[in-house]
Short mmCIF file of C-alpha atoms in Angstrom, two decimals:
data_model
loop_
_atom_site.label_atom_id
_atom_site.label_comp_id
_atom_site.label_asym_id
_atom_site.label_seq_id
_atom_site.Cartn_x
_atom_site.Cartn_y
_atom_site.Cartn_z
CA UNK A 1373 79.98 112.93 95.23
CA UNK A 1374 82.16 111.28 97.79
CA UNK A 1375 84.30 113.18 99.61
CA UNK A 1376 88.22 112.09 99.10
CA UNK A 1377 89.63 113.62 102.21
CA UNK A 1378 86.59 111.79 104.12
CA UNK A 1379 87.71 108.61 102.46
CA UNK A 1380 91.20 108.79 103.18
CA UNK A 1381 90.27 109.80 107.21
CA UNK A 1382 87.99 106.50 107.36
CA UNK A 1383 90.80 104.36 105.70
CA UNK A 1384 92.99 105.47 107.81
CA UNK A 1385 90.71 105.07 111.26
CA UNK A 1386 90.27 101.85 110.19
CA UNK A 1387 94.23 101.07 109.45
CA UNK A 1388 94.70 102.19 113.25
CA UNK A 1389 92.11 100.53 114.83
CA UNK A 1390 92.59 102.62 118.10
CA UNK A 1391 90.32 102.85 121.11
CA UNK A 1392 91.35 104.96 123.43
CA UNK A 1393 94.54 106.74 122.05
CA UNK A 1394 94.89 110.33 120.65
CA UNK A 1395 96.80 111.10 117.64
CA UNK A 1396 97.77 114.67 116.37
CA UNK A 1397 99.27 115.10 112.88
CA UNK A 1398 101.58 118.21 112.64
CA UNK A 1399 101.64 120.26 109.36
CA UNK A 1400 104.97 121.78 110.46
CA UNK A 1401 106.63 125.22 110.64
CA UNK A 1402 108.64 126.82 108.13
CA UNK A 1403 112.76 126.22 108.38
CA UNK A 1404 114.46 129.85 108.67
CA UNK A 1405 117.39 130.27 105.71
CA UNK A 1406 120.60 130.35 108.18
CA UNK A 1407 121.88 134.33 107.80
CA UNK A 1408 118.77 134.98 105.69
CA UNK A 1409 116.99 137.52 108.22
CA UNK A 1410 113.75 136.69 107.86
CA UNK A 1411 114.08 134.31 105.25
CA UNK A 1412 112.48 130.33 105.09
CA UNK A 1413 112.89 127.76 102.79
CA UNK A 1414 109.52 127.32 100.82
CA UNK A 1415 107.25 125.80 103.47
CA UNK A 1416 105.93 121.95 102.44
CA UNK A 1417 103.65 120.25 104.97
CA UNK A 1418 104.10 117.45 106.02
CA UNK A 1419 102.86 114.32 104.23
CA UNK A 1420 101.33 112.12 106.47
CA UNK A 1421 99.16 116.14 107.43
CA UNK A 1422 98.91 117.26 103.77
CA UNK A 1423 97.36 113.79 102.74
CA UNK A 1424 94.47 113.90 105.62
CA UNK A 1425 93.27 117.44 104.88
CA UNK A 1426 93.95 118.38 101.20
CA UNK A 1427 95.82 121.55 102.67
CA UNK A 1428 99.26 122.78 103.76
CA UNK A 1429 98.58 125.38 106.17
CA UNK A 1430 101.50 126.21 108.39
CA UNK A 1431 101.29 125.42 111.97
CA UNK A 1432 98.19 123.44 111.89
CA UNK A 1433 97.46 120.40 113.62
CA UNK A 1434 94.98 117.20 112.60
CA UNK A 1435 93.60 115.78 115.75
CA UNK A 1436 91.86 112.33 115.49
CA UNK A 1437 89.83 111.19 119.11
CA UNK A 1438 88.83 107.40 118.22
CA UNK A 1439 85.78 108.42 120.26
CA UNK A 1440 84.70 111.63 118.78
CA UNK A 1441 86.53 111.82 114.93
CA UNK A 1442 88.90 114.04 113.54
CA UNK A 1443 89.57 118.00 114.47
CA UNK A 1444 91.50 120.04 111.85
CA UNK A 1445 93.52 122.93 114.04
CA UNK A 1446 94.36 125.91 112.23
CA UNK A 1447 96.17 128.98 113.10
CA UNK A 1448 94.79 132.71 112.41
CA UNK A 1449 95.33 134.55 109.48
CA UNK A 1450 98.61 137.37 110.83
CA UNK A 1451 98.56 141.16 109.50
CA UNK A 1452 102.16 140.03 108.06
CA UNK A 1453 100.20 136.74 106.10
CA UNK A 1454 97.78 139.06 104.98
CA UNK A 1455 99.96 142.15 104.04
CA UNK A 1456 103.11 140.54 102.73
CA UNK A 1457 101.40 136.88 101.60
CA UNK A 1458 97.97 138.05 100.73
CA UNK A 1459 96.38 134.63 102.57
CA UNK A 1460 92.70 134.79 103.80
CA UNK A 1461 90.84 133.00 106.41
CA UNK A 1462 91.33 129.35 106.84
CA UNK A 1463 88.46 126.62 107.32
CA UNK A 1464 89.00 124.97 110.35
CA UNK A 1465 88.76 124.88 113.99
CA UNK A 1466 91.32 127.86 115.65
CA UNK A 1467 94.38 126.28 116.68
CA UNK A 1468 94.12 128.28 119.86
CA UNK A 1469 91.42 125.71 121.04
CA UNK A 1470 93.56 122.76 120.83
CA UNK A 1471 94.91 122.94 124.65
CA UNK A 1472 91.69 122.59 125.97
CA UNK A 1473 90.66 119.25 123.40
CA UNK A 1474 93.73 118.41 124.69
CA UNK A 1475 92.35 119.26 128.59
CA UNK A 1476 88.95 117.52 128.09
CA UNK A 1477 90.92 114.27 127.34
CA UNK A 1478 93.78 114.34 129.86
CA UNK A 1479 95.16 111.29 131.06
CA UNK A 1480 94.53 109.48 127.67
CA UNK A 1481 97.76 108.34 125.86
CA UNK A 1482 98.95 110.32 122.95
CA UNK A 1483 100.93 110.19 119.30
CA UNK A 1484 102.49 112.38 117.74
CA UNK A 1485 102.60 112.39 113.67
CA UNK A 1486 103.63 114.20 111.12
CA UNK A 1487 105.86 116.91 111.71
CA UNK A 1488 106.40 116.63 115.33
CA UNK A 1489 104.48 119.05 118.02
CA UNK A 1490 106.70 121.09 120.30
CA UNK A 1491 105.38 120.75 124.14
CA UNK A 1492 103.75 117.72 123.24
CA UNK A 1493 105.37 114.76 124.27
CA UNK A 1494 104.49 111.23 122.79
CA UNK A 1495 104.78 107.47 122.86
CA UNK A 1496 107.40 107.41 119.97
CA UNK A 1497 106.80 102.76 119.65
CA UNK A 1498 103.50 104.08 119.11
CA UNK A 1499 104.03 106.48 116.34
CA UNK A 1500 106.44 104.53 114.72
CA UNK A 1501 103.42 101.85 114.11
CA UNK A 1502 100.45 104.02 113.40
CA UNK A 1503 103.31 105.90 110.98
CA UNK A 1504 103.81 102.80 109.30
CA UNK A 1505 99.90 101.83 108.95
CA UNK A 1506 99.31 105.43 107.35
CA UNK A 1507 102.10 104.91 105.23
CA UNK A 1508 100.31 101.58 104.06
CA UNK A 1509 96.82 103.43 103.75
CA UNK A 1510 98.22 106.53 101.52
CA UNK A 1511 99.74 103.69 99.13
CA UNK A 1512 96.93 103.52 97.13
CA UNK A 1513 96.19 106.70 94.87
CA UNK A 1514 92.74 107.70 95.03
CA UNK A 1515 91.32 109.94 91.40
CA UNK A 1516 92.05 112.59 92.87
CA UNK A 1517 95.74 111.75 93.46
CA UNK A 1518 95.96 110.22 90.03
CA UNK A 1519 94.44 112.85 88.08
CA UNK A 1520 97.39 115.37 89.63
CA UNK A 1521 100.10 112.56 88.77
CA UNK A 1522 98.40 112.52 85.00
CA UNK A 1523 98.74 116.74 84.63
CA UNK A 1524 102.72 116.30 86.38
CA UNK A 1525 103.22 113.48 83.57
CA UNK A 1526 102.08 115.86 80.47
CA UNK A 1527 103.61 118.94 82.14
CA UNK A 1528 107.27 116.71 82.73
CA UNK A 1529 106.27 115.72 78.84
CA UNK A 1530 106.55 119.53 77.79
CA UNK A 1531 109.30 120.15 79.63
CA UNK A 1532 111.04 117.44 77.92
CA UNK A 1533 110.26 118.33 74.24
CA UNK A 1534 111.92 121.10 75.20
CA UNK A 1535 115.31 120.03 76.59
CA UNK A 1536 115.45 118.12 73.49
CA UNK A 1537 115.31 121.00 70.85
CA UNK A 1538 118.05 122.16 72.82
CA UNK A 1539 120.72 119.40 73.02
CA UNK A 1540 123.39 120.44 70.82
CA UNK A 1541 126.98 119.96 70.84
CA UNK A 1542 128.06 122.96 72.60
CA UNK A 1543 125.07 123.69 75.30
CA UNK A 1544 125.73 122.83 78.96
CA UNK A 1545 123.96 121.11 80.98
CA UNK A 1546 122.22 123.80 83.44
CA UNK A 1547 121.06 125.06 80.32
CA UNK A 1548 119.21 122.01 79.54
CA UNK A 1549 118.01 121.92 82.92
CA UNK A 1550 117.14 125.37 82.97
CA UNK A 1551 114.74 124.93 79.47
CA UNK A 1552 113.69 121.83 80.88
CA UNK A 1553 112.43 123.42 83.90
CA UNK A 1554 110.87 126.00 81.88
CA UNK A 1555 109.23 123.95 80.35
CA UNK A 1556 107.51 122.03 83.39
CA UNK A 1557 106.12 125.27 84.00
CA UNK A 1558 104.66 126.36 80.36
CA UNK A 1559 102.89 122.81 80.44
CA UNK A 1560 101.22 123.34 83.50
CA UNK A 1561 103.70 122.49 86.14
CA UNK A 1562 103.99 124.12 89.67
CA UNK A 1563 107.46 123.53 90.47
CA UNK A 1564 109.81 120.33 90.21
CA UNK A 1565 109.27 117.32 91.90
CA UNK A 1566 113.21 117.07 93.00
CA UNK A 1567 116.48 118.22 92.33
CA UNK A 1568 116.82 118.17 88.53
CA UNK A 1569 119.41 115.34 86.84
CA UNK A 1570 121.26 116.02 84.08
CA UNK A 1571 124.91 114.49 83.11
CA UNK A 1572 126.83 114.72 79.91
CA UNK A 1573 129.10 112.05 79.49
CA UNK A 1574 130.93 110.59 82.67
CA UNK A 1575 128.84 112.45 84.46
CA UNK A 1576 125.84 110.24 83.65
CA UNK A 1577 127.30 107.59 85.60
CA UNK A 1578 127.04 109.84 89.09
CA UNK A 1579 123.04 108.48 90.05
CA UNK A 1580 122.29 111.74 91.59
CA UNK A 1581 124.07 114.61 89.80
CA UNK A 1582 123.64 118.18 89.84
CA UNK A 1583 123.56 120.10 86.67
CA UNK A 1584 127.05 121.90 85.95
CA UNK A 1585 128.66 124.46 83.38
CA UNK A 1586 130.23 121.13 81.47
CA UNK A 1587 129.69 121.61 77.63
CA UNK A 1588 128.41 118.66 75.08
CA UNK A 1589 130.58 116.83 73.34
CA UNK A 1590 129.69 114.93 70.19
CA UNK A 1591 128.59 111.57 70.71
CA UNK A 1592 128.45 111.70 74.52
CA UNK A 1593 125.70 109.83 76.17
CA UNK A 1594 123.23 112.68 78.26
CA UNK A 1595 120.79 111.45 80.82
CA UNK A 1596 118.31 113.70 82.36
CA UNK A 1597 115.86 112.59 85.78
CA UNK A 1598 113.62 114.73 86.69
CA UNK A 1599 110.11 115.54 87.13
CA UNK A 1600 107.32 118.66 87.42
CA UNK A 1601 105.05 118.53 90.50
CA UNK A 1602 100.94 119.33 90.56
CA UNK A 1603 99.81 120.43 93.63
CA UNK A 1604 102.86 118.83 94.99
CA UNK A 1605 101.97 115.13 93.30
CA UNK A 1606 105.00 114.15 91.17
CA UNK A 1607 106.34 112.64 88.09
CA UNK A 1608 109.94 111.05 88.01
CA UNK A 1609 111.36 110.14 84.79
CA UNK A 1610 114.76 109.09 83.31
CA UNK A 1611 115.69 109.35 79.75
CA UNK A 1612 118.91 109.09 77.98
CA UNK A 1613 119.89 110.39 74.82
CA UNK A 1614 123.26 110.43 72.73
CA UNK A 1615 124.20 113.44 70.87
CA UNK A 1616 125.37 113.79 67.19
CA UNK A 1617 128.80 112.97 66.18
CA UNK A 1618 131.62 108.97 65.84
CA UNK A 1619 130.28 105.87 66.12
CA UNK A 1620 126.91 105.50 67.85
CA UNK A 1621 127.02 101.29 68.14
CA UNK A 1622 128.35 100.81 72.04
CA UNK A 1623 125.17 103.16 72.80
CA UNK A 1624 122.58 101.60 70.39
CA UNK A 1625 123.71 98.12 71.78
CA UNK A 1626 123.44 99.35 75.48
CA UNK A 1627 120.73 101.44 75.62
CA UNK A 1628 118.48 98.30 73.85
CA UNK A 1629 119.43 96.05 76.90
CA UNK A 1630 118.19 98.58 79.00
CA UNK A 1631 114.73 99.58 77.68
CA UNK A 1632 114.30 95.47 76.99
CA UNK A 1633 115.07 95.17 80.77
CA UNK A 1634 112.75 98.14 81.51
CA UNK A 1635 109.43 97.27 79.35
CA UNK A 1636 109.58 93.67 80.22
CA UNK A 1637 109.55 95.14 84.21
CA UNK A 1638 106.61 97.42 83.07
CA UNK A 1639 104.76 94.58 81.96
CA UNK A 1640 105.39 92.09 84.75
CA UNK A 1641 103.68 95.74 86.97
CA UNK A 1642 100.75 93.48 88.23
CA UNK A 1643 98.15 93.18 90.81
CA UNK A 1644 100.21 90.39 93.31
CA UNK A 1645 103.60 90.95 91.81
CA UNK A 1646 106.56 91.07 94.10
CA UNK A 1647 108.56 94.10 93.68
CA UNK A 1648 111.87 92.33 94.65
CA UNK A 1649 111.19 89.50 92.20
CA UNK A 1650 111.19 91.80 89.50
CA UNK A 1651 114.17 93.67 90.75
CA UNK A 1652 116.08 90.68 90.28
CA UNK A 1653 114.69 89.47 87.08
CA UNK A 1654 115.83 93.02 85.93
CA UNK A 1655 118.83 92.39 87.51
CA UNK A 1656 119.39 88.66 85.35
CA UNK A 1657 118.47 90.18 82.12
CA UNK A 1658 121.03 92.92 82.85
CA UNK A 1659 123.69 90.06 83.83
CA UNK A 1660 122.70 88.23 80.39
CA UNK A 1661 123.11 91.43 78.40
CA UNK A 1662 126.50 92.31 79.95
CA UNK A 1663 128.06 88.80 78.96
CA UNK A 1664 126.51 89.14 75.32
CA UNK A 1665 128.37 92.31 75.22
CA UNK A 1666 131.59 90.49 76.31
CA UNK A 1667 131.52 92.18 79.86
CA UNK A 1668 131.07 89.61 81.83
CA UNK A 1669 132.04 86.04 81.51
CA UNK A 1670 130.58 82.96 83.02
CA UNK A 1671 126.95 80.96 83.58
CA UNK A 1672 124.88 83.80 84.63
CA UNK A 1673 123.40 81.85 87.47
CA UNK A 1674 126.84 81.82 89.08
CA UNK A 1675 127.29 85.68 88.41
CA UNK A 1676 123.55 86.21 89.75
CA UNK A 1677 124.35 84.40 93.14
CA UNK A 1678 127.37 86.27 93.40
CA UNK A 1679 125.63 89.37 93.13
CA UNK A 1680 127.97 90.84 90.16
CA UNK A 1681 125.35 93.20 88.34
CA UNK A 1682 125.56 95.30 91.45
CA UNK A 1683 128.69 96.79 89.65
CA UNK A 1684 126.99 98.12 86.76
CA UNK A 1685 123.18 98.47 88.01
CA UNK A 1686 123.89 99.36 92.07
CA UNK A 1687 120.20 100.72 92.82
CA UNK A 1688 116.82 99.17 93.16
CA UNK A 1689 114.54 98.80 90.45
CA UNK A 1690 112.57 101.68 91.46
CA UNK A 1691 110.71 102.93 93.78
CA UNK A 1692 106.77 104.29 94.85
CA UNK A 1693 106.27 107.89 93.95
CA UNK A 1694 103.34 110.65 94.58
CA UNK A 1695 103.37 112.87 96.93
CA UNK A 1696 107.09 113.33 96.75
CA UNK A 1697 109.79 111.25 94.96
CA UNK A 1698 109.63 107.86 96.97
CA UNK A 1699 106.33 109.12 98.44
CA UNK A 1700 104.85 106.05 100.72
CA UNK A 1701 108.47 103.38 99.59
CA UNK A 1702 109.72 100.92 101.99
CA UNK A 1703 108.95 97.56 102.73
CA UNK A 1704 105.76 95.44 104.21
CA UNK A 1705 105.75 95.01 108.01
CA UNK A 1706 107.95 92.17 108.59
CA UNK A 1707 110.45 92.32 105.83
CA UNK A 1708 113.91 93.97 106.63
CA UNK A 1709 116.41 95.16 104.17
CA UNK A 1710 119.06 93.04 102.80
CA UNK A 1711 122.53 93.01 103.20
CA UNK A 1712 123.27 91.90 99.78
CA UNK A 1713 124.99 94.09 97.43
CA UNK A 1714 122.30 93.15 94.61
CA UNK A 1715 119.60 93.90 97.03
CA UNK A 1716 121.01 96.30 99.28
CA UNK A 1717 119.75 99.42 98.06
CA UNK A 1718 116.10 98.52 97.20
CA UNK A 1719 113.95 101.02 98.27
CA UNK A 1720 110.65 99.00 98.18
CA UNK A 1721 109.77 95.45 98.83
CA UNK A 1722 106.24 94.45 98.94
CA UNK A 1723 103.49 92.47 96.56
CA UNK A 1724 102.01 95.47 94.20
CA UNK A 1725 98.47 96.14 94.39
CA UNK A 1726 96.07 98.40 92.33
CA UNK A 1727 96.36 102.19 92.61
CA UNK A 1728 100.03 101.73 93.41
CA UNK A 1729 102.25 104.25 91.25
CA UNK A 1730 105.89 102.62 91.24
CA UNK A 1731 108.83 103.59 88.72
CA UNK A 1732 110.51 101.43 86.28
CA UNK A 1733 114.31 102.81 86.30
CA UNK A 1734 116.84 99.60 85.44
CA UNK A 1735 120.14 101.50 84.61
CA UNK A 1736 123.58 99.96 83.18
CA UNK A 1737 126.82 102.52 84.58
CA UNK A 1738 130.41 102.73 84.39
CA UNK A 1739 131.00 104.03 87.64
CA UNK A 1740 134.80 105.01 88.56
CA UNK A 1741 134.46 104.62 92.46
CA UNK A 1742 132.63 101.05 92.12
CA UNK A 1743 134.47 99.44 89.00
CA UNK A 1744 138.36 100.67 90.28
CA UNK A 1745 137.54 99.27 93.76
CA UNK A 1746 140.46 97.11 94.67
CA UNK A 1747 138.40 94.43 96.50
CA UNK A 1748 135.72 94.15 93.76
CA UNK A 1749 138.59 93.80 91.29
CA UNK A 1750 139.81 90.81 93.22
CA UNK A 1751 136.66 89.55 94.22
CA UNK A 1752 135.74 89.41 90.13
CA UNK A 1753 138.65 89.01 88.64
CA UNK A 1754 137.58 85.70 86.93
CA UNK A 1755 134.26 86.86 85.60
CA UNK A 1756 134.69 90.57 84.52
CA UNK A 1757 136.65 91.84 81.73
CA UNK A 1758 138.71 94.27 82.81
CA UNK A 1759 139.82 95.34 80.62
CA UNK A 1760 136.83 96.10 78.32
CA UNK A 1761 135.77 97.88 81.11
CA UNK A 1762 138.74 100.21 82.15
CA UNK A 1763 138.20 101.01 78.14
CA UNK A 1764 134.79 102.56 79.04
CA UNK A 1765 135.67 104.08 82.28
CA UNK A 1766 134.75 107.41 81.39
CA UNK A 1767 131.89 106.62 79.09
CA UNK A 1768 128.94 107.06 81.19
CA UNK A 1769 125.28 105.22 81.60
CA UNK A 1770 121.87 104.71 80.54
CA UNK A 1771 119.04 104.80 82.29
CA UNK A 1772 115.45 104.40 81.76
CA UNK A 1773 112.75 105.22 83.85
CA UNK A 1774 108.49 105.70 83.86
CA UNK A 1775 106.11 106.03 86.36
CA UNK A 1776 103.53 103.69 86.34
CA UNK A 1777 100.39 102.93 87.88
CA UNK A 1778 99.44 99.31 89.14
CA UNK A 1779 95.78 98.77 87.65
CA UNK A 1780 93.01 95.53 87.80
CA UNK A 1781 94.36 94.32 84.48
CA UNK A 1782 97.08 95.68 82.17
CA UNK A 1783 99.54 98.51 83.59
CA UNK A 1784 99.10 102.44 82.73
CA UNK A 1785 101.98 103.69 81.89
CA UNK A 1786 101.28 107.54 83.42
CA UNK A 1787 104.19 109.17 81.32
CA UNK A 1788 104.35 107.46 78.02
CA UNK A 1789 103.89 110.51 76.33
CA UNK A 1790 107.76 111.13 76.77
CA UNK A 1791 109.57 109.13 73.73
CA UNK A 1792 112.28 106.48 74.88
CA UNK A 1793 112.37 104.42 71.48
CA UNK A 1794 115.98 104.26 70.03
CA UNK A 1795 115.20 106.98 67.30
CA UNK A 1796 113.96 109.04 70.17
CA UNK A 1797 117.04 108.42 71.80
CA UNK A 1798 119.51 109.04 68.71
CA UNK A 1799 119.63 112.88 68.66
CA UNK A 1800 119.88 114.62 65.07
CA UNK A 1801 123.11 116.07 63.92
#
């Protein structure tokens, strides 16, 4: 059986295409809690380390000599590790033997990756290119990588069955977080993949919002992001819901433009795609439901060139994910990011190729800071209705988002086991 670590190592030598030049990779040191004694935060290697040795030992360093291969540096096993920890022996070559590889090669230039290497000084033009040809090689997920994005998907599908039971008028929404956390774990999760997301109301309009004591209200929109992680691959999902209780057709009609906008995006998820052309196609089906809903007014060309669904859908279509939320993002060599406010805050521009996993997460908002601007409401005066939209100021958003995995043929969608119809969405009373 082929060896996955070997694989990535030989992609990666390859992607570098260095002759002379030494490169160390840094796993990283643990960050002390400030006033915490001898508290750290829970130790994560780094990436660019974690992905070349299929471990996260603290302190260790991957050494690659184009001449000889690749050295994997560990440090000893302490008393404390094995008293207080219970760790064991590590594989790998002792770390203390790294200043003489070091000696044997001196005078040959050197890069430093990953976490950074104190006493070790390196050509930092240099890292920044080999950084960005590993982050090219780990785009791609190998089985391996996909088979722990498949057990985050059905443990982030538990953990939402869960929240849902749960979302009555009257909870709060750290208590949803906290049972949908809960349930990440009972399906198999190790942790969470990032901050959990989860706003009632207004507060689903704030694109990064941390869980508070507010209580449910009938017929408020809720929108939860979040994600379990396996073995610290990731899911990231978005669903929005509307609780029991009034008059549920502003939410029906808005929450169909967005999960048209976000399953035709799914299906354009192709081998050769451009990501930023189907940002902005999500972007002009966004503009064309907005005017059908008597938002907007005007051709939607013009409103498209003026860049006006960046006041109700300000972020990028989505974004790479595994190893990490936005795990391997950005754009090819070459491209730089735009200025526009439409394309502004797109976190990934290249063509899509197979084994990439990308989300899918179009949103529609009523954000207070964006849609009371002064200067946008002069700038847009002609083609927004105001005052439709001051009417919905507090309302909320909807957001939709799956993770899904660039194939050969048709796209796999890695978490459609988590229900986003409009019955799924329509909570019971």
């Amino acid at each position: 059986m082929t060896d996955p670590i070997a694989v990535r190592r030989t992609r990666t030598a390859a992607a570098w295409a260095l002759t002379d030049e030494l490169v160390l990779i840094a796993a990283g040191e643990p960050i002390p809690v400030p006033g915490g004694a001898d508290q750290t935060y829970p130790f994560l290697a780094h990436p660019e380390y974690l992905w070349l040795t299929g471990h996260a030992h603290v302190g260790a360093v991957l050494a690659f000599d184009p001449r000889d291969g690749w050295v994997d540096f560990v440090p000893p096993v302490t008393e404390a590790e094995r008293v207080w920890e219970g760790h064991t022996e590590r594989g790998g070559t002792p770390i203390g033997e790294l200043p003489g590889w070091l000696a044997a090669r001196r005078g040959r230039p050197i890069v430093v990756l990953g976490s950074g290497l104190a006493g070790v000084r390196g050509d930092a033009l240099r890292a920044e290119a080999l950084r960005s040809a590993l982050l090219h090689a780990r785009r791609p997920k190998d089985a391996l990588e996909v088979a722990a994005m498949r057990e985050a998907a059905a443990a982030t599908a538990a953990g939402y069955a869960r929240a849902v039971e749960m979302m009555r008028a009257g909870v709060t929404e750290r208590a949803v977080r906290n049972a949908l956390e809960a349930g990440f774990a009972e399906g198999g999760g190790d942790g969470t993949g990032y901050d959990t997301i989860v706003g009632f109301g207004s507060d689903a309009a704030v694109l990064h919002f941390s869980p508070t004591t507010r209580v449910l209200a009938p017929g408020e929109p809720i929108l939860i992001d979040a994600g379990a992680s396996v073995r610290r691959y990731i899911a990231d999902v978005t669903r929005t819901y509307r609780a029991a209780g009034g008059e549920d057709g502003f939410f029906r009609d808005l929450y169909a433009l967005v999960l048209a906008v976000e399953e035709r995006a799914i299906a354009g998820c192709r081998a050769g795609a451009e990501w930023r052309d189907l940002h902005l196609s999500a972007a002009r089906q966004i503009l064309e439901g907005l005017v059908a809903l008597g938002f907007l007014r005007g051709a939607v060309d013009s409103l498209f060139e003026r860049d006006v669904h960046a006041l109700f859908f300000p972020h990028g279509l989505g974004h790479m994910v595994g190893l990490g939320v936005r795990d391997a993002s950005g754009y090819l060599p070459g491209r730089v990011r735009s200025t526009r406010p439409g394309l502004a805050n797109l976190r990934t521009d290249l063509p899509l190729q197979p084994g990439y996993p990308i989300t899918v997460e179009p949103g529609v908002y009523f954000i207070r800071a964006l849609l009371t601007d002064p200067a946008r409401r002069e700038r847009y005066a002609d083609c927004v209705a105001w005052d439709r939209v001051d009417a919905r100021l507090d309302w909320g958003g909807v957001r939709i988002e799956d993770d899904v995995l660039v194939t050969d043929g048709e796209p796999e969608v890695l978490t459609r086991a988590i229900p986003k119809s409009l019955d799924a969405a329509l909570l019971p009373r």
